[in-house]
Amino acid sequence: TIVEFADFRCPFCEQYVTQTEPQIVKDYVDTGKVKIAFRQYAFLGPASVTAAGAAECANDQGKFWDFHDYLYKNQPAETDTSMYNTDTLTQAAVTLGMNGDTFRSCLDGKKGDSKAAADLADGQKAGVNGTPTFFVNGTSLVGAQPYSAFKTIIDQALAK
């Protein structure tokens, strides 16, 4: 299992998602050898908390990974927080096939915030101090590492 602690506004997390994760999914997840678990590490300010909460609201409708991909593929510059508001995120949710009223109610009610805060606390307890941070069967890997770095650790874990 790969546990990823990430912030949807983190440019290094976006780099991992677009450049490295697809090969990991193809070689290990799609073949049933590895599972990926995403944990929120929303530490880059209020917009990060909003994005994390929105992802949890998407999860409530079974669309976490679709929303995850949307947030990373449409990630603006780190200083631009304009997309992290109820209207824009609800519009994205509807585009991805979610119920807009349910999503908006969840986001406005901050229903996902406690889960995101719990993930952040768990990450801090585990020693995470930046994103992305990964744990591959407990072995940590920090930063937007190349596929080869993941392959080495994954293959070692699978050999045990």
mmCIF file of C-alpha atoms in Angstrom:
data_model
loop_
_atom_site.group_PDB
_atom_site.id
_atom_site.type_symbol
_atom_site.label_atom_id
_atom_site.label_comp_id
_atom_site.label_asym_id
_atom_site.label_seq_id
_atom_site.Cartn_x
_atom_site.Cartn_y
_atom_site.Cartn_z
ATOM 1 C CA THR A 1 0.000 0.000 0.000
ATOM 2 C CA ILE A 2 1.190 3.468 -0.894
ATOM 3 C CA VAL A 3 -0.155 6.128 1.456
ATOM 4 C CA GLU A 4 0.185 9.613 0.017
ATOM 5 C CA PHE A 5 -0.082 12.771 2.109
ATOM 6 C CA ALA A 6 -0.716 15.695 -0.234
ATOM 7 C CA ASP A 7 -2.179 19.176 -0.616
ATOM 8 C CA PHE A 8 -4.310 19.888 -3.694
ATOM 9 C CA ARG A 9 -2.576 23.276 -4.065
ATOM 10 C CA CYS A 10 0.964 21.867 -3.890
ATOM 11 C CA PRO A 11 2.784 22.157 -7.246
ATOM 12 C CA PHE A 12 5.057 19.204 -6.381
ATOM 13 C CA CYS A 13 1.988 17.066 -5.693
ATOM 14 C CA GLU A 14 0.615 18.053 -9.099
ATOM 15 C CA GLN A 15 3.950 17.082 -10.649
ATOM 16 C CA TYR A 16 3.733 13.631 -9.042
ATOM 17 C CA VAL A 17 0.114 13.159 -10.164
ATOM 18 C CA THR A 18 0.789 14.109 -13.774
ATOM 19 C CA GLN A 19 4.272 12.659 -14.281
ATOM 20 C CA THR A 20 4.755 9.676 -11.956
ATOM 21 C CA GLU A 21 1.452 8.335 -10.682
ATOM 22 C CA PRO A 22 0.114 7.188 -14.088
ATOM 23 C CA GLN A 23 3.030 4.753 -14.496
ATOM 24 C CA ILE A 24 2.610 3.457 -10.925
ATOM 25 C CA VAL A 25 -1.095 2.902 -11.581
ATOM 26 C CA LYS A 26 -0.385 1.127 -14.870
ATOM 27 C CA ASP A 27 2.379 -1.137 -13.555
ATOM 28 C CA TYR A 28 1.218 -1.832 -10.013
ATOM 29 C CA VAL A 29 -2.360 -0.738 -9.238
ATOM 30 C CA ASP A 30 -4.023 -1.986 -12.426
ATOM 31 C CA THR A 31 -2.222 -5.318 -12.004
ATOM 32 C CA GLY A 32 -3.512 -5.703 -8.438
ATOM 33 C CA LYS A 33 -0.085 -5.561 -6.784
ATOM 34 C CA VAL A 34 -0.447 -2.175 -5.045
ATOM 35 C CA LYS A 35 -3.174 -0.004 -3.555
ATOM 36 C CA ILE A 36 -2.944 3.783 -3.256
ATOM 37 C CA ALA A 37 -4.487 5.644 -0.330
ATOM 38 C CA PHE A 38 -4.745 9.428 -0.379
ATOM 39 C CA ARG A 39 -4.582 11.395 2.867
ATOM 40 C CA GLN A 40 -5.197 15.113 3.109
ATOM 41 C CA TYR A 41 -2.294 17.304 4.210
ATOM 42 C CA ALA A 42 -3.935 20.680 3.665
ATOM 43 C CA PHE A 43 -1.311 23.033 5.048
ATOM 44 C CA LEU A 44 -0.994 25.780 2.427
ATOM 45 C CA GLY A 45 -3.716 28.006 3.873
ATOM 46 C CA PRO A 46 -7.502 28.330 3.836
ATOM 47 C CA ALA A 47 -7.838 27.509 0.120
ATOM 48 C CA SER A 48 -6.125 24.172 0.775
ATOM 49 C CA VAL A 49 -8.613 23.407 3.521
ATOM 50 C CA THR A 50 -11.476 24.277 1.144
ATOM 51 C CA ALA A 51 -10.048 22.009 -1.574
ATOM 52 C CA ALA A 52 -9.580 19.184 0.948
ATOM 53 C CA GLY A 53 -13.140 19.565 2.204
ATOM 54 C CA ALA A 54 -14.445 19.591 -1.360
ATOM 55 C CA ALA A 55 -12.585 16.363 -2.124
ATOM 56 C CA GLU A 56 -14.207 14.765 0.918
ATOM 57 C CA CYS A 57 -17.617 15.954 -0.333
ATOM 58 C CA ALA A 58 -16.809 14.352 -3.694
ATOM 59 C CA ASN A 59 -15.845 11.172 -1.848
ATOM 60 C CA ASP A 60 -19.308 11.136 -0.256
ATOM 61 C CA GLN A 61 -20.698 10.806 -3.790
ATOM 62 C CA GLY A 62 -18.175 8.161 -4.859
ATOM 63 C CA LYS A 63 -16.215 10.603 -7.008
ATOM 64 C CA PHE A 64 -13.069 11.243 -4.971
ATOM 65 C CA TRP A 65 -10.564 10.171 -7.631
ATOM 66 C CA ASP A 66 -12.406 12.053 -10.387
ATOM 67 C CA PHE A 67 -12.339 15.204 -8.255
ATOM 68 C CA HIS A 68 -8.715 14.567 -7.239
ATOM 69 C CA ASP A 69 -7.725 14.406 -10.897
ATOM 70 C CA TYR A 70 -9.764 17.520 -11.728
ATOM 71 C CA LEU A 71 -8.108 19.571 -8.972
ATOM 72 C CA TYR A 72 -4.610 18.612 -10.074
ATOM 73 C CA LYS A 73 -5.242 18.965 -13.808
ATOM 74 C CA ASN A 74 -6.722 22.433 -13.265
ATOM 75 C CA GLN A 75 -4.341 23.577 -10.518
ATOM 76 C CA PRO A 76 -3.600 27.294 -10.856
ATOM 77 C CA ALA A 77 -0.403 28.983 -9.704
ATOM 78 C CA GLU A 78 0.075 28.573 -5.960
ATOM 79 C CA THR A 79 -0.704 32.259 -5.374
ATOM 80 C CA ASP A 80 -4.035 32.016 -7.242
ATOM 81 C CA THR A 81 -6.771 30.801 -4.891
ATOM 82 C CA SER A 82 -9.711 31.971 -7.014
ATOM 83 C CA MET A 83 -10.984 28.492 -7.902
ATOM 84 C CA TYR A 84 -11.260 27.344 -4.291
ATOM 85 C CA ASN A 85 -14.758 28.605 -3.552
ATOM 86 C CA THR A 86 -18.168 26.982 -3.280
ATOM 87 C CA ASP A 87 -19.479 28.138 -6.671
ATOM 88 C CA THR A 88 -16.460 27.085 -8.742
ATOM 89 C CA LEU A 89 -15.974 23.774 -6.950
ATOM 90 C CA THR A 90 -19.691 22.932 -7.120
ATOM 91 C CA GLN A 91 -19.683 23.652 -10.849
ATOM 92 C CA ALA A 92 -16.744 21.255 -11.211
ATOM 93 C CA ALA A 93 -18.577 18.630 -9.157
ATOM 94 C CA VAL A 94 -21.659 18.859 -11.390
ATOM 95 C CA THR A 95 -19.458 18.567 -14.485
ATOM 96 C CA LEU A 96 -18.039 15.362 -12.978
ATOM 97 C CA GLY A 97 -21.547 13.928 -12.512
ATOM 98 C CA MET A 98 -22.213 14.757 -8.876
ATOM 99 C CA ASN A 99 -25.399 16.148 -7.378
ATOM 100 C CA GLY A 100 -24.677 19.874 -7.132
ATOM 101 C CA ASP A 101 -27.091 20.623 -4.286
ATOM 102 C CA THR A 102 -25.708 17.790 -2.175
ATOM 103 C CA PHE A 103 -22.132 18.831 -2.929
ATOM 104 C CA ARG A 104 -22.803 22.514 -2.168
ATOM 105 C CA SER A 105 -24.543 21.661 1.094
ATOM 106 C CA CYS A 106 -21.635 19.453 2.127
ATOM 107 C CA LEU A 107 -19.039 22.074 1.208
ATOM 108 C CA ASP A 108 -20.912 25.008 2.792
ATOM 109 C CA GLY A 109 -21.500 22.903 5.905
ATOM 110 C CA LYS A 110 -17.781 22.109 6.060
ATOM 111 C CA LYS A 111 -18.681 18.431 6.447
ATOM 112 C CA GLY A 112 -15.344 17.248 5.026
ATOM 113 C CA ASP A 113 -13.192 19.535 7.148
ATOM 114 C CA SER A 114 -12.994 17.233 10.179
ATOM 115 C CA LYS A 115 -11.782 14.306 8.022
ATOM 116 C CA ALA A 116 -9.183 16.568 6.387
ATOM 117 C CA ALA A 117 -8.059 17.858 9.798
ATOM 118 C CA ALA A 118 -7.767 14.291 11.110
ATOM 119 C CA ASP A 119 -5.617 13.349 8.100
ATOM 120 C CA LEU A 120 -3.376 16.377 8.723
ATOM 121 C CA ALA A 121 -2.970 15.411 12.392
ATOM 122 C CA ASP A 122 -2.175 11.806 11.427
ATOM 123 C CA GLY A 123 0.412 13.042 8.954
ATOM 124 C CA GLN A 124 2.033 15.250 11.575
ATOM 125 C CA LYS A 125 2.177 12.283 13.984
ATOM 126 C CA ALA A 126 3.816 10.224 11.223
ATOM 127 C CA GLY A 127 6.482 12.897 10.709
ATOM 128 C CA VAL A 128 5.147 14.486 7.523
ATOM 129 C CA ASN A 129 6.386 18.053 7.200
ATOM 130 C CA GLY A 130 5.936 18.708 3.495
ATOM 131 C CA THR A 131 4.078 17.462 0.474
ATOM 132 C CA PRO A 132 3.955 15.122 -1.159
ATOM 133 C CA THR A 133 5.091 12.545 1.374
ATOM 134 C CA PHE A 134 4.539 8.853 0.693
ATOM 135 C CA PHE A 135 4.730 5.754 2.830
ATOM 136 C CA VAL A 136 5.231 2.509 0.915
ATOM 137 C CA ASN A 137 4.454 -0.206 3.457
ATOM 138 C CA GLY A 138 5.855 2.193 6.070
ATOM 139 C CA THR A 139 8.987 3.285 4.168
ATOM 140 C CA SER A 140 8.851 7.028 3.594
ATOM 141 C CA LEU A 141 9.569 8.774 0.317
ATOM 142 C CA VAL A 142 9.436 12.571 0.304
ATOM 143 C CA GLY A 143 8.863 14.886 -2.634
ATOM 144 C CA ALA A 144 7.944 14.523 -6.278
ATOM 145 C CA GLN A 145 10.286 11.617 -6.839
ATOM 146 C CA PRO A 146 10.745 9.982 -10.247
ATOM 147 C CA TYR A 147 9.073 6.690 -11.079
ATOM 148 C CA SER A 148 12.376 4.842 -10.596
ATOM 149 C CA ALA A 149 12.484 5.805 -6.896
ATOM 150 C CA PHE A 150 8.994 4.386 -6.361
ATOM 151 C CA LYS A 151 9.749 1.278 -8.420
ATOM 152 C CA THR A 152 12.735 0.441 -6.231
ATOM 153 C CA ILE A 153 10.804 0.736 -2.972
ATOM 154 C CA ILE A 154 7.678 -0.990 -4.316
ATOM 155 C CA ASP A 155 9.659 -3.916 -5.740
ATOM 156 C CA GLN A 156 11.508 -4.298 -2.418
ATOM 157 C CA ALA A 157 8.196 -4.364 -0.541
ATOM 158 C CA LEU A 158 6.668 -6.864 -2.978
ATOM 159 C CA ALA A 159 9.713 -9.153 -2.630
ATOM 160 C CA LYS A 160 9.143 -9.535 1.129
#
